[in-house]
CSV table of C-alpha atoms (C1' of nucleotides) in Angstrom, one decimal:
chain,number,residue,atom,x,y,z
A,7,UNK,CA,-17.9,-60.3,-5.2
A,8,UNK,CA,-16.4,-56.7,-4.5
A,9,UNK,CA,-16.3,-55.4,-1.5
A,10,UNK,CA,-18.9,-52.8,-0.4
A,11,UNK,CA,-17.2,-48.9,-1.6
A,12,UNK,CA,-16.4,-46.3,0.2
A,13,UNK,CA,-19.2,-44.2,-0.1
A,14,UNK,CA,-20.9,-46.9,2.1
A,15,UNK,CA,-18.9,-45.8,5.0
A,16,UNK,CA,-18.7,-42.2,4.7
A,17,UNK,CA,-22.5,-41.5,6.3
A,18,UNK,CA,-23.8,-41.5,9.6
A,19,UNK,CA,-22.8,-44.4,11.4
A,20,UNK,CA,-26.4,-45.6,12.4
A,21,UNK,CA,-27.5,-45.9,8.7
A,22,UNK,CA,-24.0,-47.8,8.2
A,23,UNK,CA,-24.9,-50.0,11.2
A,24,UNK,CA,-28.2,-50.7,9.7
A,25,UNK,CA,-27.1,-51.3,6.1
A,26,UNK,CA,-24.4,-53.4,7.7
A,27,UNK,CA,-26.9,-55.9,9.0
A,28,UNK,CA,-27.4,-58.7,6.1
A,29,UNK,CA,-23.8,-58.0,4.8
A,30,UNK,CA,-21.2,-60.2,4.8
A,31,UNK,CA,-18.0,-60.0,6.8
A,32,UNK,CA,-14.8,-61.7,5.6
A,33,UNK,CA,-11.2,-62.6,6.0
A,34,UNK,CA,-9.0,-63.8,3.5
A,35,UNK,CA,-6.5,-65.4,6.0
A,36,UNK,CA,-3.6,-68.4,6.2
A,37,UNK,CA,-5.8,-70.4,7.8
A,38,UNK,CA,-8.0,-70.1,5.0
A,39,UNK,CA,-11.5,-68.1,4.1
A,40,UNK,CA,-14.0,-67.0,6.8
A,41,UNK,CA,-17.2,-65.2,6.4
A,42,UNK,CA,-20.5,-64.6,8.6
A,43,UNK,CA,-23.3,-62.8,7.9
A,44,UNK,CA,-24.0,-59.5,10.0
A,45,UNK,CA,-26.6,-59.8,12.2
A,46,UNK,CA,-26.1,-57.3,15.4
A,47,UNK,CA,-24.0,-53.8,15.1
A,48,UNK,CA,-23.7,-50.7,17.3
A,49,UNK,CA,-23.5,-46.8,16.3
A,50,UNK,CA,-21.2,-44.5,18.1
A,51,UNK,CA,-20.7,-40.7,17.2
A,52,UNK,CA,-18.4,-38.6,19.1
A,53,UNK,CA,-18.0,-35.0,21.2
A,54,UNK,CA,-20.4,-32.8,21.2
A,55,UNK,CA,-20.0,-30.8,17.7
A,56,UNK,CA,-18.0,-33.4,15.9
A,57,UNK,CA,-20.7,-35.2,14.1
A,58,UNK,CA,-21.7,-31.9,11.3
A,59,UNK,CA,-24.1,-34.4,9.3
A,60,UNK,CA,-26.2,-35.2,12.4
A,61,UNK,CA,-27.9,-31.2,12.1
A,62,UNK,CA,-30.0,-33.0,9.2
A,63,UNK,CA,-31.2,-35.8,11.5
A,64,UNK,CA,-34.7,-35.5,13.4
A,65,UNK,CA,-34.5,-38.8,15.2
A,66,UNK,CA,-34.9,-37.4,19.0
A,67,UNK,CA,-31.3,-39.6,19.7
A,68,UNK,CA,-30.0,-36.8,17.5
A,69,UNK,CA,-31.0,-34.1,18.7
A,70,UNK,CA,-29.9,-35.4,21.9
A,71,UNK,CA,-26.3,-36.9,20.8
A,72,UNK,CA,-25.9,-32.7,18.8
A,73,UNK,CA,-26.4,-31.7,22.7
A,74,UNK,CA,-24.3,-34.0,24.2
A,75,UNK,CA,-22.4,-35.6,22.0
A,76,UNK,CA,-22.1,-39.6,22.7
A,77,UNK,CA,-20.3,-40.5,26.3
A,78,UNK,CA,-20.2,-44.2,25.1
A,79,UNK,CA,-17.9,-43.3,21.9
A,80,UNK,CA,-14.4,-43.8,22.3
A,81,UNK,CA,-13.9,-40.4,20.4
A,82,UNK,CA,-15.8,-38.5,23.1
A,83,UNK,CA,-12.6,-37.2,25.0
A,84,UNK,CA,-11.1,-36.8,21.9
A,85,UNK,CA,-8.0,-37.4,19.7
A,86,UNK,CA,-6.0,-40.5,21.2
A,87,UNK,CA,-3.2,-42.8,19.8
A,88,UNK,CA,-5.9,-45.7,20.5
A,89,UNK,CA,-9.0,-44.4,19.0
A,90,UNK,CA,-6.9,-42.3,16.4
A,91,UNK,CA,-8.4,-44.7,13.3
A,92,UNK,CA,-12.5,-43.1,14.2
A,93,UNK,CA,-11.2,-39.6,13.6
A,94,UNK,CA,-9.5,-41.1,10.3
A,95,UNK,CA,-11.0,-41.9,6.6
A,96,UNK,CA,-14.4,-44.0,6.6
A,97,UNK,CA,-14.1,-47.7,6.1
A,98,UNK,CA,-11.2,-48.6,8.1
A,99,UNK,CA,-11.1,-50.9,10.7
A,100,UNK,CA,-10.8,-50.1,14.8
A,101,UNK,CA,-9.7,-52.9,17.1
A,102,UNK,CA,-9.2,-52.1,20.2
A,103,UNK,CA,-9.0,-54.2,23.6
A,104,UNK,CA,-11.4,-54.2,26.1
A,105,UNK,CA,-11.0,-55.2,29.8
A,106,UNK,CA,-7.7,-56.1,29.1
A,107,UNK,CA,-8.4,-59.3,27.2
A,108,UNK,CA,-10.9,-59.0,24.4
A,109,UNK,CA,-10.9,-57.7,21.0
A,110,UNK,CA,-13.3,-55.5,19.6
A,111,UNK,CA,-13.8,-55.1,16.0
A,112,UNK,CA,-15.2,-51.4,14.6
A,113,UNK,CA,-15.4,-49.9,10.8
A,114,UNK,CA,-14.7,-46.3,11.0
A,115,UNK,CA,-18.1,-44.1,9.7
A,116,UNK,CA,-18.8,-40.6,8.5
A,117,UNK,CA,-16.0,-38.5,6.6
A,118,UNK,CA,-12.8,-37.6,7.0
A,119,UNK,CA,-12.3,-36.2,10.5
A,120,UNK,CA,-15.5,-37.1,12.1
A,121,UNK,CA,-15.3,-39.8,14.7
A,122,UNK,CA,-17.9,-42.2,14.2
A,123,UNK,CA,-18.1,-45.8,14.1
A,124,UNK,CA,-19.7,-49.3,14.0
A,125,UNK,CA,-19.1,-52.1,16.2
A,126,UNK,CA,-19.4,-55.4,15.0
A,127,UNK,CA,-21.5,-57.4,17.6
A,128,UNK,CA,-22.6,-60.7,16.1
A,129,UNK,CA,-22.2,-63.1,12.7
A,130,UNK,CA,-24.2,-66.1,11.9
A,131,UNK,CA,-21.1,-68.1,10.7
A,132,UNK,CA,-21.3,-68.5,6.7
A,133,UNK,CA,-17.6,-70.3,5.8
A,134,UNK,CA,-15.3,-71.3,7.4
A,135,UNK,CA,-16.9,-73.0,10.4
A,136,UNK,CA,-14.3,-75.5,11.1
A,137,UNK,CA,-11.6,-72.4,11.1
A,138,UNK,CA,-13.8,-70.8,13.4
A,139,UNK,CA,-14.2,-73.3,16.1
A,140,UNK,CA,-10.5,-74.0,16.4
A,141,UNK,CA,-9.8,-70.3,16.9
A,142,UNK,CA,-12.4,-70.4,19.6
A,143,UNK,CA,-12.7,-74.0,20.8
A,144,UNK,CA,-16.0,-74.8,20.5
A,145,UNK,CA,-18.4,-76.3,17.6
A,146,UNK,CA,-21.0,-74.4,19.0
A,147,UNK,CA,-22.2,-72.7,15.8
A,148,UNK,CA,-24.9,-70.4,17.7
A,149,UNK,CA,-21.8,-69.1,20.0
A,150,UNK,CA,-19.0,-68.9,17.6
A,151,UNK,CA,-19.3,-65.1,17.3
A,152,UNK,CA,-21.7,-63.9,19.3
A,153,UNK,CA,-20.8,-60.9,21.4
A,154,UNK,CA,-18.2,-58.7,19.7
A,155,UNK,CA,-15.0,-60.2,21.1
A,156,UNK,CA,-15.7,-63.3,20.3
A,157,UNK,CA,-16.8,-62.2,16.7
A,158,UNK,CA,-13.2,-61.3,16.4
A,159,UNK,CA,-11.7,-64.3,17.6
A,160,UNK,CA,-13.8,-66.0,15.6
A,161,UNK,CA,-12.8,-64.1,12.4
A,162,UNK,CA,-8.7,-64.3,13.4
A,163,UNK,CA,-9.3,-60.7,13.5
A,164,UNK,CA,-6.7,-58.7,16.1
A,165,UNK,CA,-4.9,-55.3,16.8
A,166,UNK,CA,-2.7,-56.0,14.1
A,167,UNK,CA,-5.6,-55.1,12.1
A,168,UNK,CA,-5.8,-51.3,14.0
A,169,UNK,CA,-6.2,-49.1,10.6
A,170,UNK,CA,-6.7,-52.0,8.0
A,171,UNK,CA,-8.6,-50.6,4.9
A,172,UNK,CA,-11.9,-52.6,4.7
A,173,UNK,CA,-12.7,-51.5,1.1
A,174,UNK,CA,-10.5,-54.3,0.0
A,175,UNK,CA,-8.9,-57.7,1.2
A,176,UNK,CA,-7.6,-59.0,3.3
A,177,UNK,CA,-10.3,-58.2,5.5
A,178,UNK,CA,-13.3,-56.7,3.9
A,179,UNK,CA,-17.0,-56.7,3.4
A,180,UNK,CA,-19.8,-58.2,0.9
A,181,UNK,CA,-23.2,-57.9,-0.2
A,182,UNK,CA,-25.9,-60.4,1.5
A,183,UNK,CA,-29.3,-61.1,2.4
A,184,UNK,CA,-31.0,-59.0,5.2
A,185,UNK,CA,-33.6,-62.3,6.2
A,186,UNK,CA,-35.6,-60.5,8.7
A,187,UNK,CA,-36.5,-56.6,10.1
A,188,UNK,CA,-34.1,-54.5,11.7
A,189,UNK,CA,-34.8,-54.1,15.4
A,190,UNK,CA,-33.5,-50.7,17.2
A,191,UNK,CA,-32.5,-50.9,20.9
A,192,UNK,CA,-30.2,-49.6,23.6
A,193,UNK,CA,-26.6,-50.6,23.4
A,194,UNK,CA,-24.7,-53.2,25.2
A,195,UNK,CA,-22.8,-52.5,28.6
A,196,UNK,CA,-23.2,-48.5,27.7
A,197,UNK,CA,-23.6,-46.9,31.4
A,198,UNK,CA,-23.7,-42.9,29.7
A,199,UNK,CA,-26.5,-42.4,27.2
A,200,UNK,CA,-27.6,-46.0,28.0
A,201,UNK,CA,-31.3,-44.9,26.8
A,202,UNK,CA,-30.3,-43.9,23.2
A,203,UNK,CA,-31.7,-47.2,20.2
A,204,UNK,CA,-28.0,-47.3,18.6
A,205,UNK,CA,-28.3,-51.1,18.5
A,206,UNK,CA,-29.3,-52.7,15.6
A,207,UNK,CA,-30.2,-56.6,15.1
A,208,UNK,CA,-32.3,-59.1,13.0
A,209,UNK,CA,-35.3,-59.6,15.0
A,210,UNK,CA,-35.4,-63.1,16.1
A,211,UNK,CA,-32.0,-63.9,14.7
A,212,UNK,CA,-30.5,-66.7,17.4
A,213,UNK,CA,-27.1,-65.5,16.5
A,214,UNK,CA,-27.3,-62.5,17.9
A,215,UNK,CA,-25.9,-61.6,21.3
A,216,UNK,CA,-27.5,-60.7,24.6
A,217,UNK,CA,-31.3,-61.4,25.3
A,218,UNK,CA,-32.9,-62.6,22.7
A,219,UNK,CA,-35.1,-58.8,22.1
A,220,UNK,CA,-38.3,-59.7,19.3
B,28,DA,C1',-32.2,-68.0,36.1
B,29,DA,C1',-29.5,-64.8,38.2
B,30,DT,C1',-25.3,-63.1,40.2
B,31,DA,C1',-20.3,-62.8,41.2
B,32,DG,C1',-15.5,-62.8,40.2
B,33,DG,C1',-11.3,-63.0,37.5
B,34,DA,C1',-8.4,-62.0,33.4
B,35,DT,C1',-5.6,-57.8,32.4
B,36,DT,C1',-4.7,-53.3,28.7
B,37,DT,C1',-5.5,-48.6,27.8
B,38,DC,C1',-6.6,-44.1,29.0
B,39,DC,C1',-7.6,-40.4,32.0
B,40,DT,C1',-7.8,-38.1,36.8
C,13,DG,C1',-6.1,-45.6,41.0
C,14,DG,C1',-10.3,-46.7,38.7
C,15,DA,C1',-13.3,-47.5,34.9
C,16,DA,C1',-14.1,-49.6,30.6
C,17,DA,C1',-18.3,-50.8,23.8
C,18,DT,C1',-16.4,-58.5,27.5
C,19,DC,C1',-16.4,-63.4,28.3
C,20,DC,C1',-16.1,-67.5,30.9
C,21,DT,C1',-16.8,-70.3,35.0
C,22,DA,C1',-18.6,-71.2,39.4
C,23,DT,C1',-22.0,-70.6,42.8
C,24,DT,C1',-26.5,-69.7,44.5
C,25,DC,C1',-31.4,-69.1,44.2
DNA sequence: AATAGGATTTCCT
DNA sequence: GGAAATCCTATTC
């Protein structure tokens, strides 16, 4: 298996965030191998002006997002030490904590220098169950990683990963098998630019996160 | 089924 | 000082 190149990265993060859904993300840890398969993901661009590939779009989100840029991004205030790896080569992995006690793990999108990313929402667990449920006590396969925090829980996945080049091991991702159609929705607790369908999820995938959308 | 609150870091005003 | 790309538990309808 290699992991999924470079190129796969460096385009507009909701085609990556589509792509993404099927795919397989592992972790080659101590603890031993864990995998899931990809089955909710998020797009976020930037500042207005930042995003130079979105002038080809016509999705109406676009035109939007080249007006206003994306409030929800991390990148939309701009350069920061936290949200430094989005501005940085595509492919590389953004953690960042939220709400001072989860983990959130991102692949950086788009080339060089534009901010974009993809959030990592949900898995359906592949290996590595019983790894899993220790790091988040509870068997529950359905809840293992739903929900992007605990997705990196699940997957032993922390800060210490901030920057971590996803095109190869430790921490990298695979080809899979996309088992149903890609449904397009709003994002999860976004309060700016709630409206715009940067979600992406397997319709009627139980795995996935939130209400359960067709 | 829906709502409320706590945990607790990072960044910006 | 306040809000944030969340999750878990408890309480109330």
């Amino acid at each position: 298996m290699r992991p999924l190149p470079r190129s796969f990265f460096a385009r507009d993060a909701d085609r990556v965030a589509r792509d993404l859904l099927g795919a397989l993300l592992v972790h080659d840890a101590a603890a031993g191998r864990t995998a899931g398969r990809i089955v909710e993901t998020e797009a976020y661009f930037g500042p207005p002006g930042a995003n130079p590939t979105l002038a080809r779009r016509r999705a109406p989100w676009a035109a939007w997002v080249r007006r206003n840029g994306d409030p929800a991004a991390h990148s939309f205030p701009g350069l920061t030490q936290r949200n430094r790896i989005m501005f940085g080569a595509p492919g590389h992995a953004y953690v960042y904590l939220i709400y001072g006690i989860n983990e959130c793990l991102n692949v950086s999108t788009g080339e060089e220098g534009d901010p974009q990313a993809v959030l990592l929402r949900a898995l359906e667990p592949a290996e590595g169950l019983a790894v899993m449920a220790r790091r988040r006590g509870t068997d529950d396969a359905a809840r293992l990683a739903r929900g992007p925090g605990n997705l990196a829980k699940a997957m032993g996945v922390t800060r210490a990963h901030n920057g971590a080049d996803m095109t190869k091991g430790p921490l990298w991702f695979a080809r899979g098998e996309r088992r149903a159609a890609v449904v397009a929705g709003p994002r999860v607790g976004v309060t700016k630019a709630a409206d715009l369908p940067l979600r992406f999820w397997e319709r009627g995938n139980g795995f996935v996160s939130g209400r359960r959308a067709g």
